[in-house]
Amino acid sequence: MQAQALMEAVLQRLDRPTDSATLEQYRDRLLSYINECALDLAGAIRPWRRDELSMHQGKVELSGLPYRCGKVLSARIDGQRRVFYYGPTSSTIHFPGLAEGTVEVTYWYVPAPLRELTDELQLPEECREAVISYAVAKERARFDTASQNAARLELMLYGQQKGKLRHLLPDAENLVIYNKY
């Protein structure tokens, strides 16, 4: 989902033209609404990824992940879950008793803010309609009472869509807690 496509969909739902002049006029405001919604959805659906990183001297730098890490859920080395702990900062995890290797990290990520029209929203495609509903509601809330009533309906629709997304998207590791004694 590119920022421009999302903005055009919002403008269409608001019955406004989608030409380049109109996009430029609404650009900053709509991008801020979309970014605000992306953070709200990320907190609700907890999007996750699995990526591989290199371990050096028992440490893995999370800054090497392609997405900004919110929380590491699990780490696997050679297909087996391994115990780890965070270092002095949340950007490093340590593996006791291990030195070198490749680690598969499963983590919740925080979507990067959209700044340019060509930026991609870092959420699953299923979130598209919810993002559009939220941005439409925020834009309508700026006007008269009739528009604000329509904004309330859009926000209710957004809430329903967000609730459905929580159940539709898979959880990382099925949110199982592993206890090792």
XYZ file of N, CA and C in Angstrom:
543
model
N 0.837 -1.179 0.000
C 0.000 0.000 0.000
C 0.883 1.244 0.000
N 0.950 1.893 -1.110
C 1.711 3.129 -1.181
C 0.903 4.278 -0.602
N 1.604 5.254 -0.072
C 0.957 6.413 0.546
C 0.049 7.126 -0.443
N 0.486 7.258 -1.688
C -0.332 7.958 -2.676
C -1.644 7.228 -2.928
N -1.615 5.915 -3.033
C -2.841 5.148 -3.266
C -3.796 5.281 -2.078
N -3.258 5.263 -0.870
C -4.093 5.437 0.318
C -4.728 6.826 0.337
N -3.931 7.842 0.034
C -4.447 9.211 0.025
C -5.521 9.385 -1.047
N -5.331 8.798 -2.219
C -6.337 8.881 -3.274
C -7.634 8.206 -2.848
N -7.536 7.073 -2.178
C -8.736 6.375 -1.701
C -9.479 7.217 -0.662
N -8.739 7.885 0.220
C -9.356 8.759 1.225
C -10.075 9.909 0.534
N -9.417 10.538 -0.426
C -10.030 11.666 -1.143
C -11.264 11.226 -1.929
N -11.222 10.042 -2.516
C -12.399 9.529 -3.229
C -13.574 9.335 -2.288
N -13.314 8.788 -1.099
C -14.391 8.583 -0.142
C -14.931 9.908 0.386
N -14.104 10.947 0.371
C -14.545 12.289 0.780
C -15.175 13.062 -0.378
N -15.308 12.408 -1.539
C -15.859 13.032 -2.758
C -15.051 14.254 -3.174
N -13.747 14.110 -3.138
C -12.851 15.182 -3.565
C -12.019 14.668 -4.740
N -11.543 15.567 -5.593
C -10.721 15.121 -6.733
C -9.397 14.516 -6.259
N -8.799 13.717 -7.119
C -7.549 13.050 -6.760
C -6.390 13.508 -7.653
N -6.492 14.688 -8.224
C -5.412 15.194 -9.074
C -4.210 15.574 -8.211
N -3.104 15.860 -8.865
C -1.862 16.114 -8.132
C -1.927 17.374 -7.273
N -2.652 18.400 -7.711
C -2.770 19.627 -6.913
C -3.540 19.362 -5.620
N -4.607 18.582 -5.705
C -5.390 18.249 -4.517
C -4.582 17.362 -3.580
N -3.856 16.391 -4.152
C -3.002 15.535 -3.324
C -1.972 16.369 -2.571
N -1.392 17.336 -3.227
C -0.388 18.185 -2.575
C -1.023 19.036 -1.481
N -2.241 19.505 -1.726
C -2.942 20.328 -0.734
C -3.226 19.545 0.547
N -3.611 18.275 0.422
C -3.983 17.440 1.567
C -2.836 16.580 2.083
N -1.723 16.588 1.414
C -0.621 15.656 1.671
C -0.223 15.555 3.148
N 0.179 16.657 3.749
C 0.687 16.613 5.125
C -0.358 16.125 6.115
N -1.573 16.625 5.961
C -2.632 16.262 6.901
C -2.996 14.783 6.765
N -3.188 14.309 5.534
C -3.559 12.902 5.345
C -2.432 11.956 5.753
N -1.188 12.334 5.471
C -0.073 11.488 5.907
C -0.016 11.394 7.427
N -0.307 12.489 8.112
C -0.293 12.422 9.582
C -1.418 11.528 10.090
N -2.596 11.583 9.456
C -3.695 10.689 9.859
C -3.328 9.229 9.612
N -2.732 8.949 8.463
C -2.366 7.577 8.115
C -1.300 7.055 9.084
N -0.316 7.877 9.391
C 0.730 7.460 10.340
C 0.163 7.235 11.736
N -0.748 8.090 12.151
C -1.402 7.938 13.459
C -2.175 6.618 13.512
N -2.891 6.325 12.441
C -3.659 5.079 12.367
C -2.734 3.862 12.343
N -1.623 3.966 11.626
C -0.690 2.834 11.545
C -0.168 2.470 12.930
N 0.140 3.474 13.741
C 0.609 3.194 15.100
C -0.501 2.585 15.960
N -1.723 3.089 15.792
C -2.849 2.544 16.544
C -3.102 1.085 16.159
N -3.103 0.805 14.863
C -3.314 -0.573 14.403
C -2.171 -1.487 14.844
N -0.947 -0.980 14.794
C 0.198 -1.802 15.212
C 0.074 -2.193 16.680
N -0.436 -1.282 17.506
C -0.646 -1.611 18.916
C -1.749 -2.632 19.106
N -2.726 -2.637 18.203
C -3.861 -3.552 18.331
C -3.575 -4.937 17.751
N -2.993 -4.971 16.556
C -2.826 -6.274 15.887
C -1.444 -6.876 16.101
N -0.501 -6.092 16.606
C 0.861 -6.551 16.866
C 1.458 -7.275 15.657
N 1.729 -6.536 14.578
C 2.294 -7.192 13.394
C 3.672 -7.763 13.712
N 3.981 -8.903 13.126
C 5.236 -9.563 13.441
C 5.926 -10.044 12.181
N 7.194 -10.292 12.314
C 8.033 -10.792 11.227
C 9.062 -11.761 11.789
N 9.651 -12.523 10.874
C 10.796 -13.380 11.197
C 11.923 -12.997 10.250
N 13.043 -12.662 10.818
C 14.208 -12.312 10.018
C 15.450 -12.928 10.651
N 16.481 -13.087 9.828
C 17.732 -13.664 10.315
C 18.762 -12.573 10.535
N 19.525 -12.739 11.611
C 20.620 -11.835 11.953
C 21.834 -12.661 12.333
N 22.992 -12.047 12.239
C 24.234 -12.712 12.638
C 24.511 -12.436 14.106
N 25.016 -13.468 14.769
C 25.402 -13.344 16.173
C 26.925 -13.302 16.250
N 27.453 -12.323 16.992
C 28.891 -12.191 17.207
C 29.154 -12.117 18.700
N 29.972 -13.003 19.198
C 30.316 -13.070 20.610
C 29.073 -13.144 21.501
N 28.077 -13.911 21.041
C 26.857 -14.113 21.820
C 25.892 -12.947 21.797
N 26.144 -11.925 20.948
C 25.286 -10.740 20.874
C 24.686 -10.609 19.481
N 23.435 -10.129 19.458
C 22.759 -9.827 18.203
C 22.285 -8.382 18.265
N 22.671 -7.589 17.268
C 22.247 -6.193 17.185
C 20.925 -6.128 16.429
N 19.861 -5.699 17.102
C 18.534 -5.643 16.502
C 18.398 -4.497 15.497
N 19.350 -3.588 15.506
C 19.314 -2.495 14.530
C 19.497 -3.016 13.105
N 19.971 -4.238 12.954
C 20.137 -4.852 11.642
C 18.850 -5.394 11.054
N 17.757 -5.361 11.805
C 16.469 -5.847 11.301
C 15.909 -4.867 10.277
N 15.188 -5.367 9.270
C 14.646 -4.468 8.249
C 13.524 -3.560 8.768
N 12.857 -3.940 9.841
C 11.800 -3.137 10.449
C 12.209 -2.784 11.874
N 11.688 -1.692 12.405
C 12.020 -1.303 13.778
C 11.381 -2.279 14.759
N 12.193 -2.863 15.606
C 11.746 -3.905 16.532
C 11.035 -3.291 17.731
N 9.818 -3.768 18.002
C 9.098 -3.366 19.199
C 9.399 -4.296 20.359
N 9.421 -5.602 20.073
C 9.716 -6.595 21.108
C 10.093 -7.908 20.438
N 11.136 -8.532 20.933
C 11.542 -9.843 20.429
C 10.664 -10.890 21.105
N 10.042 -11.727 20.290
C 9.159 -12.771 20.820
C 9.889 -14.090 21.009
N 10.743 -14.419 20.053
C 11.507 -15.664 20.184
C 12.749 -15.585 19.316
N 13.677 -16.457 19.610
C 14.903 -16.562 18.821
C 15.197 -18.044 18.617
N 15.520 -18.385 17.387
C 15.832 -19.774 17.052
C 17.223 -19.852 16.435
N 17.958 -20.833 16.886
C 19.264 -21.125 16.310
C 19.226 -22.589 15.896
N 19.491 -22.843 14.630
C 19.406 -24.194 14.062
C 18.035 -24.812 14.318
N 16.979 -24.004 14.216
C 15.616 -24.498 14.353
C 15.136 -24.698 15.778
N 15.995 -24.483 16.764
C 15.602 -24.667 18.165
C 15.477 -23.323 18.857
N 14.413 -23.188 19.655
C 14.238 -21.962 20.444
C 15.367 -21.858 21.461
N 15.881 -20.654 21.612
C 16.980 -20.427 22.551
C 16.625 -19.351 23.563
N 17.182 -19.471 24.729
C 17.004 -18.480 25.785
C 17.874 -17.270 25.436
N 17.328 -16.084 25.621
C 18.085 -14.867 25.384
C 17.680 -13.824 26.422
N 18.469 -12.792 26.527
C 18.092 -11.663 27.382
C 18.565 -10.384 26.700
N 17.877 -9.288 27.043
C 18.241 -7.993 26.472
C 19.516 -7.492 27.128
N 20.288 -6.735 26.365
C 21.503 -6.127 26.878
C 21.179 -4.839 27.613
N 22.178 -3.966 27.753
C 21.959 -2.700 28.462
C 20.901 -1.831 27.781
N 20.725 -2.002 26.479
C 19.671 -1.294 25.756
C 18.782 -2.335 25.077
N 17.638 -1.906 24.628
C 16.718 -2.851 23.982
C 17.107 -3.119 22.531
N 18.243 -2.624 22.088
C 18.673 -2.854 20.710
C 19.644 -4.031 20.589
N 19.905 -4.714 21.691
C 20.832 -5.851 21.692
C 20.229 -6.993 22.503
N 20.345 -8.213 21.967
C 19.992 -9.397 22.761
C 21.224 -10.282 22.877
N 21.317 -10.970 24.009
C 22.470 -11.822 24.322
C 22.018 -13.264 24.475
N 22.901 -14.163 24.082
C 22.665 -15.597 24.205
C 23.756 -16.188 25.085
N 23.414 -16.596 26.301
C 24.435 -17.146 27.195
C 25.018 -18.447 26.648
N 26.330 -18.542 26.690
C 27.015 -19.768 26.297
C 27.195 -19.963 24.805
N 26.812 -19.011 23.992
C 26.976 -19.141 22.543
C 27.894 -18.034 22.046
N 28.543 -18.277 20.903
C 29.496 -17.278 20.407
C 29.115 -16.739 19.028
N 29.071 -17.577 18.020
C 28.834 -17.136 16.636
C 27.690 -17.942 16.034
N 27.090 -17.401 14.987
C 26.055 -18.126 14.278
C 24.996 -17.202 13.696
N 23.967 -17.837 13.175
C 22.843 -17.111 12.602
C 21.623 -17.354 13.472
N 20.890 -16.279 13.759
C 19.727 -16.352 14.636
C 18.490 -15.926 13.851
N 17.448 -16.740 13.931
C 16.158 -16.361 13.347
C 15.344 -15.695 14.449
N 15.062 -14.412 14.288
C 14.383 -13.614 15.309
C 12.934 -13.393 14.883
N 12.003 -13.726 15.775
C 10.586 -13.402 15.577
C 10.296 -12.211 16.475
N 9.719 -11.147 15.889
C 9.548 -9.915 16.658
C 8.314 -9.142 16.213
N 7.771 -8.398 17.165
C 6.748 -7.421 16.830
C 7.467 -6.210 16.298
N 6.933 -5.626 15.240
C 7.597 -4.449 14.682
C 6.688 -3.228 14.724
N 7.320 -2.082 14.643
C 6.626 -0.796 14.627
C 6.751 -0.255 13.212
N 5.631 0.041 12.535
C 5.730 0.535 11.162
C 6.428 1.893 11.105
N 7.251 2.055 10.091
C 7.943 3.333 9.886
C 6.937 4.369 9.384
N 7.074 5.613 9.802
C 6.145 6.644 9.334
C 6.308 6.908 7.837
N 5.195 7.204 7.193
C 5.215 7.545 5.770
C 5.600 9.014 5.636
N 6.540 9.290 4.752
C 6.964 10.678 4.528
C 6.774 11.096 3.072
N 6.979 10.169 2.167
C 6.873 10.441 0.730
C 5.682 9.690 0.156
N 5.202 10.141 -1.003
C 4.051 9.495 -1.637
C 4.363 8.080 -2.100
N 5.630 7.771 -2.281
C 6.012 6.431 -2.748
C 6.316 5.471 -1.603
N 6.289 5.944 -0.359
C 6.550 5.071 0.794
C 5.461 4.023 0.926
N 5.873 2.835 1.332
C 4.938 1.726 1.537
C 4.540 1.658 3.010
N 3.260 1.460 3.270
C 2.780 1.268 4.637
C 3.198 -0.132 5.092
N 3.856 -0.221 6.214
C 4.414 -1.491 6.683
C 3.413 -2.239 7.557
N 2.227 -2.441 7.023
C 1.188 -3.233 7.684
C 0.627 -4.209 6.668
N 0.008 -5.299 7.112
C -0.589 -6.241 6.166
C -1.656 -5.574 5.298
N -1.846 -6.086 4.103
C -2.812 -5.536 3.136
C -4.232 -5.491 3.702
N -4.549 -6.393 4.626
C -5.890 -6.427 5.222
C -6.212 -5.150 6.003
N -5.217 -4.361 6.318
C -5.412 -3.127 7.105
C -5.823 -1.934 6.251
N -5.812 -2.075 4.956
C -6.059 -0.953 4.036
C -7.368 -0.231 4.333
N -8.464 -0.947 4.394
C -9.775 -0.301 4.597
C -9.870 0.391 5.949
N -9.271 -0.192 6.957
C -9.292 0.431 8.284
C -8.514 1.744 8.274
N -7.389 1.770 7.600
C -6.585 2.993 7.508
C -7.367 4.081 6.783
N -8.034 3.717 5.710
C -8.826 4.681 4.943
C -9.971 5.221 5.791
N -10.675 4.349 6.498
C -11.786 4.785 7.350
C -11.315 5.759 8.420
N -10.187 5.480 9.016
C -9.648 6.348 10.069
C -9.305 7.728 9.509
N -8.614 7.767 8.385
C -8.224 9.050 7.794
C -9.445 9.859 7.368
N -10.461 9.200 6.822
C -11.696 9.889 6.439
C -12.373 10.467 7.675
N -12.433 9.706 8.738
C -13.061 10.180 9.977
C -12.333 11.389 10.530
N -11.011 11.334 10.564
C -10.235 12.466 11.090
C -10.430 13.720 10.240
N -10.494 13.558 8.934
C -10.684 14.721 8.056
C -12.097 15.288 8.217
N -13.088 14.439 8.314
C -14.472 14.928 8.476
C -14.691 15.587 9.832
N -13.943 15.188 10.828
C -14.114 15.747 12.170
C -13.695 17.212 12.241
N -13.051 17.715 11.225
C -12.583 19.096 11.221
C -13.671 20.100 10.851
N -14.823 19.643 10.396
C -15.806 20.560 9.817
C -17.042 20.725 10.703
N -18.175 21.028 10.094
C -19.415 21.338 10.814
C -20.012 20.119 11.499
N -21.136 20.336 12.167
C -21.774 19.276 12.966
C -22.178 18.076 12.123
N -22.701 18.306 10.934
C -23.108 17.191 10.075
C -21.895 16.336 9.698
N -20.801 16.996 9.379
C -19.575 16.258 9.044
C -19.037 15.513 10.256
N -19.168 16.115 11.420
C -18.685 15.458 12.630
C -19.512 14.223 12.958
N -20.809 14.261 12.667
C -21.639 13.060 12.849
C -21.197 11.954 11.899
N -20.879 12.322 10.654
C -20.372 11.334 9.694
C -19.021 10.794 10.170
N -18.232 11.668 10.797
C -16.934 11.232 11.320
C -17.118 10.189 12.416
N -18.125 10.369 13.260
C -18.392 9.369 14.315
C -18.717 8.007 13.714
N -19.509 8.015 12.633
C -19.844 6.754 11.965
C -18.599 6.101 11.371
N -17.732 6.924 10.775
C -16.485 6.379 10.212
C -15.598 5.802 11.318
N -15.545 6.472 12.455
C -14.736 5.958 13.573
C -15.311 4.661 14.124
N -16.646 4.557 14.151
C -17.268 3.292 14.572
C -16.906 2.178 13.584
N -16.948 2.503 12.283
C -16.573 1.528 11.259
C -15.111 1.122 11.444
N -14.246 2.103 11.707
C -12.831 1.812 11.951
C -12.670 0.872 13.147
N -13.394 1.130 14.225
C -13.320 0.271 15.401
C -13.738 -1.154 15.097
N -14.781 -1.316 14.288
C -15.221 -2.661 13.902
C -14.169 -3.352 13.034
N -13.614 -2.593 12.087
C -12.581 -3.172 11.214
C -11.356 -3.578 12.018
N -10.970 -2.747 12.979
C -9.809 -3.056 13.813
C -10.074 -4.316 14.647
N -11.283 -4.449 15.174
C -11.628 -5.640 15.943
C -11.566 -6.901 15.098
N -12.019 -6.813 13.850
C -11.956 -7.970 12.960
C -10.513 -8.327 12.617
N -9.673 -7.313 12.468
C -8.269 -7.568 12.128
C -7.567 -8.345 13.225
N -7.923 -8.075 14.464
C -7.286 -8.782 15.580
C -7.491 -10.289 15.475
N -8.653 -10.694 14.981
C -8.970 -12.117 14.890
C -8.579 -12.711 13.543
N -8.435 -11.855 12.531
C -8.144 -12.327 11.188
C -6.667 -12.646 10.983
N -5.796 -11.804 11.544
C -4.364 -11.970 11.313
C -3.768 -12.957 12.307
N -2.814 -13.774 11.861
C -2.223 -14.788 12.754
C -1.315 -14.163 13.800
N -1.236 -14.823 14.934
C -0.340 -14.393 16.000
C 1.021 -15.057 15.828
N 2.046 -14.358 16.210
C 3.393 -14.917 16.158
C 3.531 -15.988 17.229
N 4.028 -17.142 16.806
C 4.265 -18.251 17.733
C 2.997 -18.621 18.500
N 1.843 -18.242 17.984
C 0.545 -18.490 18.625
C 0.489 -17.979 20.054
N 1.322 -16.983 20.340
C 1.385 -16.353 21.658
C 1.490 -17.368 22.786
N 2.284 -18.398 22.566
C 2.504 -19.425 23.573
C 3.641 -18.988 24.483
N 3.471 -19.191 25.759
C 4.521 -18.868 26.722
C 5.281 -20.168 27.019
N 6.585 -20.107 26.854
C 7.420 -21.268 27.123
C 8.144 -21.071 28.443
N 8.036 -22.013 29.329
C 8.762 -21.978 30.594
C 9.831 -23.047 30.560
N 11.043 -22.645 30.843
C 12.143 -23.612 30.889
C 12.777 -23.513 32.256
N 12.813 -24.609 32.949
C 13.425 -24.635 34.282
C 14.700 -25.405 34.253
